[in-house]
Amino acid sequence: KAGVTQTPRYLIKTRGQQVTLSCSPISGHRSVSWYQQTPGQGLQFLFEYFSETQRNKGNFPGRFSGRQFSNSRSEMNVSTLELGDSALYLCASSSGIAGVYGLRDEQFFGPGTRLTVL
Amino acid sequence: SQQGEEDPQALSIQEGENATMNCSYKTSINNLQWYRQNSGRGLVHLILIRSNEREKHSGRLRVTLDTSKKSSSLLITASRAADTASYFCATDRISNFGNEKLTFGTGTRLTIIP
């Protein structure tokens, strides 16, 4: 089974621009979560999508948005980029249904997209 | 904000020695997981321990959980150079909708000296 893939792997943008990152989950997985990792704030949860619906959201400004398509692939968008948005953006996929039974799905992480804002 | 704080922030040991990392968290949890990250890459899941479990083993890994103290420890025995990485604990609470977000600790940077 192919793992979680993220594109692009590296991205350089300037302040004020917008960016779209893509994540393809493991085949059969319906849940995709996004995380931001910075040296100062560590790993922080952005949002989770399940069957094209946002199921959970972290404490990030509205400039950060996402969506999920019918094939479970997900994109996240950051508009009006700021220097502080420079980070490693990680995507994780899981089946997403174990929670219904009080269990925990293992989340499988992609390699990340390294975004640098100049 | 971080749910967990990990201790120590950095640890250097000789190959073959055991490495112990600790994680403390703030709120009640359903599960606690440990992840490894190599050089700013994606995270690799190591082990999950449920709130009603006290200890779990996986190969050279041993995880303990003390819910009364809201803390967990990860022990790596007989360390190898390949164990050099950052280690994170992550906690979650499961809702009726499914998996709650993972809340990560600050991480421990482990360096194994050959």
mmCIF file with all atom_site columns, N, CA and C in Angstrom, chain B residues 64-99:
data_model
loop_
_atom_site.group_PDB
_atom_site.id
_atom_site.type_symbol
_atom_site.label_atom_id
_atom_site.label_alt_id
_atom_site.label_comp_id
_atom_site.label_asym_id
_atom_site.label_entity_id
_atom_site.label_seq_id
_atom_site.pdbx_PDB_ins_code
_atom_site.Cartn_x
_atom_site.Cartn_y
_atom_site.Cartn_z
_atom_site.occupancy
_atom_site.B_iso_or_equiv
_atom_site.pdbx_formal_charge
_atom_site.auth_seq_id
_atom_site.auth_comp_id
_atom_site.auth_asym_id
_atom_site.auth_atom_id
_atom_site.pdbx_PDB_model_num
ATOM 1   N N  . THR B 1 64 ? 5.210   3.510  29.635 1.00 0.00 ? 64 THR B N  1
ATOM 2   C CA . THR B 1 64 ? 4.376   3.458  30.835 1.00 0.00 ? 64 THR B CA 1
ATOM 3   C C  . THR B 1 64 ? 3.459   4.671  30.856 1.00 0.00 ? 64 THR B C  1
ATOM 4   N N  . LEU B 1 65 ? 2.352   4.516  31.521 1.00 0.00 ? 65 LEU B N  1
ATOM 5   C CA . LEU B 1 65 ? 1.386   5.601  31.635 1.00 0.00 ? 65 LEU B CA 1
ATOM 6   C C  . LEU B 1 65 ? 0.880   5.660  33.073 1.00 0.00 ? 65 LEU B C  1
ATOM 7   N N  . ASP B 1 66 ? 0.941   6.835  33.654 1.00 0.00 ? 66 ASP B N  1
ATOM 8   C CA . ASP B 1 66 ? 0.410   7.058  35.005 1.00 0.00 ? 66 ASP B CA 1
ATOM 9   C C  . ASP B 1 66 ? -0.623  8.178  34.904 1.00 0.00 ? 66 ASP B C  1
ATOM 10  N N  . THR B 1 67 ? -1.876  7.784  34.830 1.00 0.00 ? 67 THR B N  1
ATOM 11  C CA . THR B 1 67 ? -2.922  8.790  34.631 1.00 0.00 ? 67 THR B CA 1
ATOM 12  C C  . THR B 1 67 ? -3.123  9.652  35.871 1.00 0.00 ? 67 THR B C  1
ATOM 13  N N  . SER B 1 68 ? -2.770  9.143  37.043 1.00 0.00 ? 68 SER B N  1
ATOM 14  C CA . SER B 1 68 ? -2.921  9.949  38.255 1.00 0.00 ? 68 SER B CA 1
ATOM 15  C C  . SER B 1 68 ? -1.931  11.110 38.266 1.00 0.00 ? 68 SER B C  1
ATOM 16  N N  . LYS B 1 69 ? -0.779  10.883 37.659 1.00 0.00 ? 69 LYS B N  1
ATOM 17  C CA . LYS B 1 69 ? 0.234   11.938 37.566 1.00 0.00 ? 69 LYS B CA 1
ATOM 18  C C  . LYS B 1 69 ? 0.219   12.626 36.217 1.00 0.00 ? 69 LYS B C  1
ATOM 19  N N  . LYS B 1 70 ? -0.652  12.160 35.337 1.00 0.00 ? 70 LYS B N  1
ATOM 20  C CA . LYS B 1 70 ? -0.719  12.694 33.975 1.00 0.00 ? 70 LYS B CA 1
ATOM 21  C C  . LYS B 1 70 ? 0.673   12.695 33.337 1.00 0.00 ? 70 LYS B C  1
ATOM 22  N N  . SER B 1 71 ? 1.273   11.527 33.318 1.00 0.00 ? 71 SER B N  1
ATOM 23  C CA . SER B 1 71 ? 2.608   11.430 32.748 1.00 0.00 ? 71 SER B CA 1
ATOM 24  C C  . SER B 1 71 ? 2.812   10.072 32.098 1.00 0.00 ? 71 SER B C  1
ATOM 25  N N  . SER B 1 72 ? 3.757   10.060 31.164 1.00 0.00 ? 72 SER B N  1
ATOM 26  C CA . SER B 1 72 ? 4.116   8.837  30.462 1.00 0.00 ? 72 SER B CA 1
ATOM 27  C C  . SER B 1 72 ? 5.618   8.843  30.255 1.00 0.00 ? 72 SER B C  1
ATOM 28  N N  . SER B 1 73 ? 6.179   7.658  30.118 1.00 0.00 ? 73 SER B N  1
ATOM 29  C CA . SER B 1 73 ? 7.595   7.577  29.796 1.00 0.00 ? 73 SER B CA 1
ATOM 30  C C  . SER B 1 73 ? 7.804   6.590  28.663 1.00 0.00 ? 73 SER B C  1
ATOM 31  N N  . LEU B 1 74 ? 8.820   6.878  27.868 1.00 0.00 ? 74 LEU B N  1
ATOM 32  C CA . LEU B 1 74 ? 9.229   6.003  26.765 1.00 0.00 ? 74 LEU B CA 1
ATOM 33  C C  . LEU B 1 74 ? 10.650  5.566  27.048 1.00 0.00 ? 74 LEU B C  1
ATOM 34  N N  . LEU B 1 75 ? 10.847  4.272  27.113 1.00 0.00 ? 75 LEU B N  1
ATOM 35  C CA . LEU B 1 75 ? 12.178  3.697  27.312 1.00 0.00 ? 75 LEU B CA 1
ATOM 36  C C  . LEU B 1 75 ? 12.595  2.981  26.036 1.00 0.00 ? 75 LEU B C  1
ATOM 37  N N  . ILE B 1 76 ? 13.759  3.338  25.520 1.00 0.00 ? 76 ILE B N  1
ATOM 38  C CA . ILE B 1 76 ? 14.344  2.627  24.387 1.00 0.00 ? 76 ILE B CA 1
ATOM 39  C C  . ILE B 1 76 ? 15.553  1.883  24.921 1.00 0.00 ? 76 ILE B C  1
ATOM 40  N N  . THR B 1 77 ? 15.526  0.578  24.839 1.00 0.00 ? 77 THR B N  1
ATOM 41  C CA . THR B 1 77 ? 16.643  -0.207 25.359 1.00 0.00 ? 77 THR B CA 1
ATOM 42  C C  . THR B 1 77 ? 17.660  -0.502 24.257 1.00 0.00 ? 77 THR B C  1
ATOM 43  N N  . ALA B 1 78 ? 18.896  -0.727 24.675 1.00 0.00 ? 78 ALA B N  1
ATOM 44  C CA . ALA B 1 78 ? 19.973  -1.090 23.743 1.00 0.00 ? 78 ALA B CA 1
ATOM 45  C C  . ALA B 1 78 ? 19.968  -0.176 22.528 1.00 0.00 ? 78 ALA B C  1
ATOM 46  N N  . SER B 1 79 ? 20.139  1.120  22.756 1.00 0.00 ? 79 SER B N  1
ATOM 47  C CA . SER B 1 79 ? 19.984  2.106  21.689 1.00 0.00 ? 79 SER B CA 1
ATOM 48  C C  . SER B 1 79 ? 20.959  1.866  20.536 1.00 0.00 ? 79 SER B C  1
ATOM 49  N N  . ARG B 1 80 ? 20.520  2.300  19.358 1.00 0.00 ? 80 ARG B N  1
ATOM 50  C CA . ARG B 1 80 ? 21.318  2.192  18.135 1.00 0.00 ? 80 ARG B CA 1
ATOM 51  C C  . ARG B 1 80 ? 21.433  3.565  17.495 1.00 0.00 ? 80 ARG B C  1
ATOM 52  N N  . ALA B 1 81 ? 22.408  3.729  16.644 1.00 0.00 ? 81 ALA B N  1
ATOM 53  C CA . ALA B 1 81 ? 22.597  5.016  15.965 1.00 0.00 ? 81 ALA B CA 1
ATOM 54  C C  . ALA B 1 81 ? 21.339  5.429  15.206 1.00 0.00 ? 81 ALA B C  1
ATOM 55  N N  . ALA B 1 82 ? 20.635  4.439  14.674 1.00 0.00 ? 82 ALA B N  1
ATOM 56  C CA . ALA B 1 82 ? 19.420  4.721  13.900 1.00 0.00 ? 82 ALA B CA 1
ATOM 57  C C  . ALA B 1 82 ? 18.281  5.260  14.768 1.00 0.00 ? 82 ALA B C  1
ATOM 58  N N  . ASP B 1 83 ? 18.432  5.191  16.086 1.00 0.00 ? 83 ASP B N  1
ATOM 59  C CA . ASP B 1 83 ? 17.401  5.726  16.978 1.00 0.00 ? 83 ASP B CA 1
ATOM 60  C C  . ASP B 1 83 ? 17.514  7.238  17.113 1.00 0.00 ? 83 ASP B C  1
ATOM 61  N N  . THR B 1 84 ? 18.592  7.819  16.582 1.00 0.00 ? 84 THR B N  1
ATOM 62  C CA . THR B 1 84 ? 18.751  9.270  16.629 1.00 0.00 ? 84 THR B CA 1
ATOM 63  C C  . THR B 1 84 ? 17.594  9.932  15.911 1.00 0.00 ? 84 THR B C  1
ATOM 64  N N  . ALA B 1 85 ? 16.833  10.736 16.641 1.00 0.00 ? 85 ALA B N  1
ATOM 65  C CA . ALA B 1 85 ? 15.607  11.344 16.106 1.00 0.00 ? 85 ALA B CA 1
ATOM 66  C C  . ALA B 1 85 ? 14.988  12.200 17.190 1.00 0.00 ? 85 ALA B C  1
ATOM 67  N N  . SER B 1 86 ? 13.898  12.860 16.845 1.00 0.00 ? 86 SER B N  1
ATOM 68  C CA . SER B 1 86 ? 13.082  13.546 17.852 1.00 0.00 ? 86 SER B CA 1
ATOM 69  C C  . SER B 1 86 ? 11.890  12.667 18.180 1.00 0.00 ? 86 SER B C  1
ATOM 70  N N  . TYR B 1 87 ? 11.544  12.633 19.439 1.00 0.00 ? 87 TYR B N  1
ATOM 71  C CA . TYR B 1 87 ? 10.446  11.783 19.901 1.00 0.00 ? 87 TYR B CA 1
ATOM 72  C C  . TYR B 1 87 ? 9.366   12.664 20.520 1.00 0.00 ? 87 TYR B C  1
ATOM 73  N N  . PHE B 1 88 ? 8.139   12.420 20.104 1.00 0.00 ? 88 PHE B N  1
ATOM 74  C CA . PHE B 1 88 ? 7.005   13.215 20.565 1.00 0.00 ? 88 PHE B CA 1
ATOM 75  C C  . PHE B 1 88 ? 5.946   12.320 21.187 1.00 0.00 ? 88 PHE B C  1
ATOM 76  N N  . CYS B 1 89 ? 5.359   12.817 22.263 1.00 0.00 ? 89 CYS B N  1
ATOM 77  C CA . CYS B 1 89 ? 4.153   12.168 22.754 1.00 0.00 ? 89 CYS B CA 1
ATOM 78  C C  . CYS B 1 89 ? 2.956   12.962 22.227 1.00 0.00 ? 89 CYS B C  1
ATOM 79  N N  . ALA B 1 90 ? 1.849   12.273 22.062 1.00 0.00 ? 90 ALA B N  1
ATOM 80  C CA . ALA B 1 90 ? 0.636   12.916 21.561 1.00 0.00 ? 90 ALA B CA 1
ATOM 81  C C  . ALA B 1 90 ? -0.561  12.329 22.279 1.00 0.00 ? 90 ALA B C  1
ATOM 82  N N  . THR B 1 91 ? -1.453  13.192 22.695 1.00 0.00 ? 91 THR B N  1
ATOM 83  C CA . THR B 1 91 ? -2.636  12.740 23.419 1.00 0.00 ? 91 THR B CA 1
ATOM 84  C C  . THR B 1 91 ? -3.893  13.049 22.630 1.00 0.00 ? 91 THR B C  1
ATOM 85  N N  . ASP B 1 92 ? -4.945  12.318 22.922 1.00 0.00 ? 92 ASP B N  1
ATOM 86  C CA . ASP B 1 92 ? -6.213  12.592 22.254 1.00 0.00 ? 92 ASP B CA 1
ATOM 87  C C  . ASP B 1 92 ? -7.382  12.198 23.131 1.00 0.00 ? 92 ASP B C  1
ATOM 88  N N  . ARG B 1 93 ? -8.504  12.778 22.806 1.00 0.00 ? 93 ARG B N  1
ATOM 89  C CA . ARG B 1 93 ? -9.768  12.375 23.397 1.00 0.00 ? 93 ARG B CA 1
ATOM 90  C C  . ARG B 1 93 ? -10.715 12.059 22.255 1.00 0.00 ? 93 ARG B C  1
ATOM 91  N N  . ILE B 1 94 ? -11.406 10.969 22.365 1.00 0.00 ? 94 ILE B N  1
ATOM 92  C CA . ILE B 1 94 ? -12.254 10.539 21.261 1.00 0.00 ? 94 ILE B CA 1
ATOM 93  C C  . ILE B 1 94 ? -13.685 11.011 21.502 1.00 0.00 ? 94 ILE B C  1
ATOM 94  N N  . SER B 1 95 ? -14.239 11.659 20.507 1.00 0.00 ? 95 SER B N  1
ATOM 95  C CA . SER B 1 95 ? -15.622 12.144 20.598 1.00 0.00 ? 95 SER B CA 1
ATOM 96  C C  . SER B 1 95 ? -16.539 11.188 19.856 1.00 0.00 ? 95 SER B C  1
ATOM 97  N N  . ASN B 1 96 ? -17.807 11.495 19.882 1.00 0.00 ? 96 ASN B N  1
ATOM 98  C CA . ASN B 1 96 ? -18.778 10.663 19.163 1.00 0.00 ? 96 ASN B CA 1
ATOM 99  C C  . ASN B 1 96 ? -18.589 10.752 17.657 1.00 0.00 ? 96 ASN B C  1
ATOM 100 N N  . PHE B 1 97 ? -17.915 11.820 17.216 1.00 0.00 ? 97 PHE B N  1
ATOM 101 C CA . PHE B 1 97 ? -17.729 11.992 15.782 1.00 0.00 ? 97 PHE B CA 1
ATOM 102 C C  . PHE B 1 97 ? -16.585 11.143 15.256 1.00 0.00 ? 97 PHE B C  1
ATOM 103 N N  . GLY B 1 98 ? -15.717 10.733 16.140 1.00 0.00 ? 98 GLY B N  1
ATOM 104 C CA . GLY B 1 98 ? -14.551 10.004 15.671 1.00 0.00 ? 98 GLY B CA 1
ATOM 105 C C  . GLY B 1 98 ? -13.319 10.490 16.397 1.00 0.00 ? 98 GLY B C  1
ATOM 106 N N  . ASN B 1 99 ? -12.228 10.478 15.715 1.00 0.00 ? 99 ASN B N  1
ATOM 107 C CA . ASN B 1 99 ? -10.978 10.816 16.373 1.00 0.00 ? 99 ASN B CA 1
ATOM 108 C C  . ASN B 1 99 ? -10.862 12.298 16.650 1.00 0.00 ? 99 ASN B C  1
#
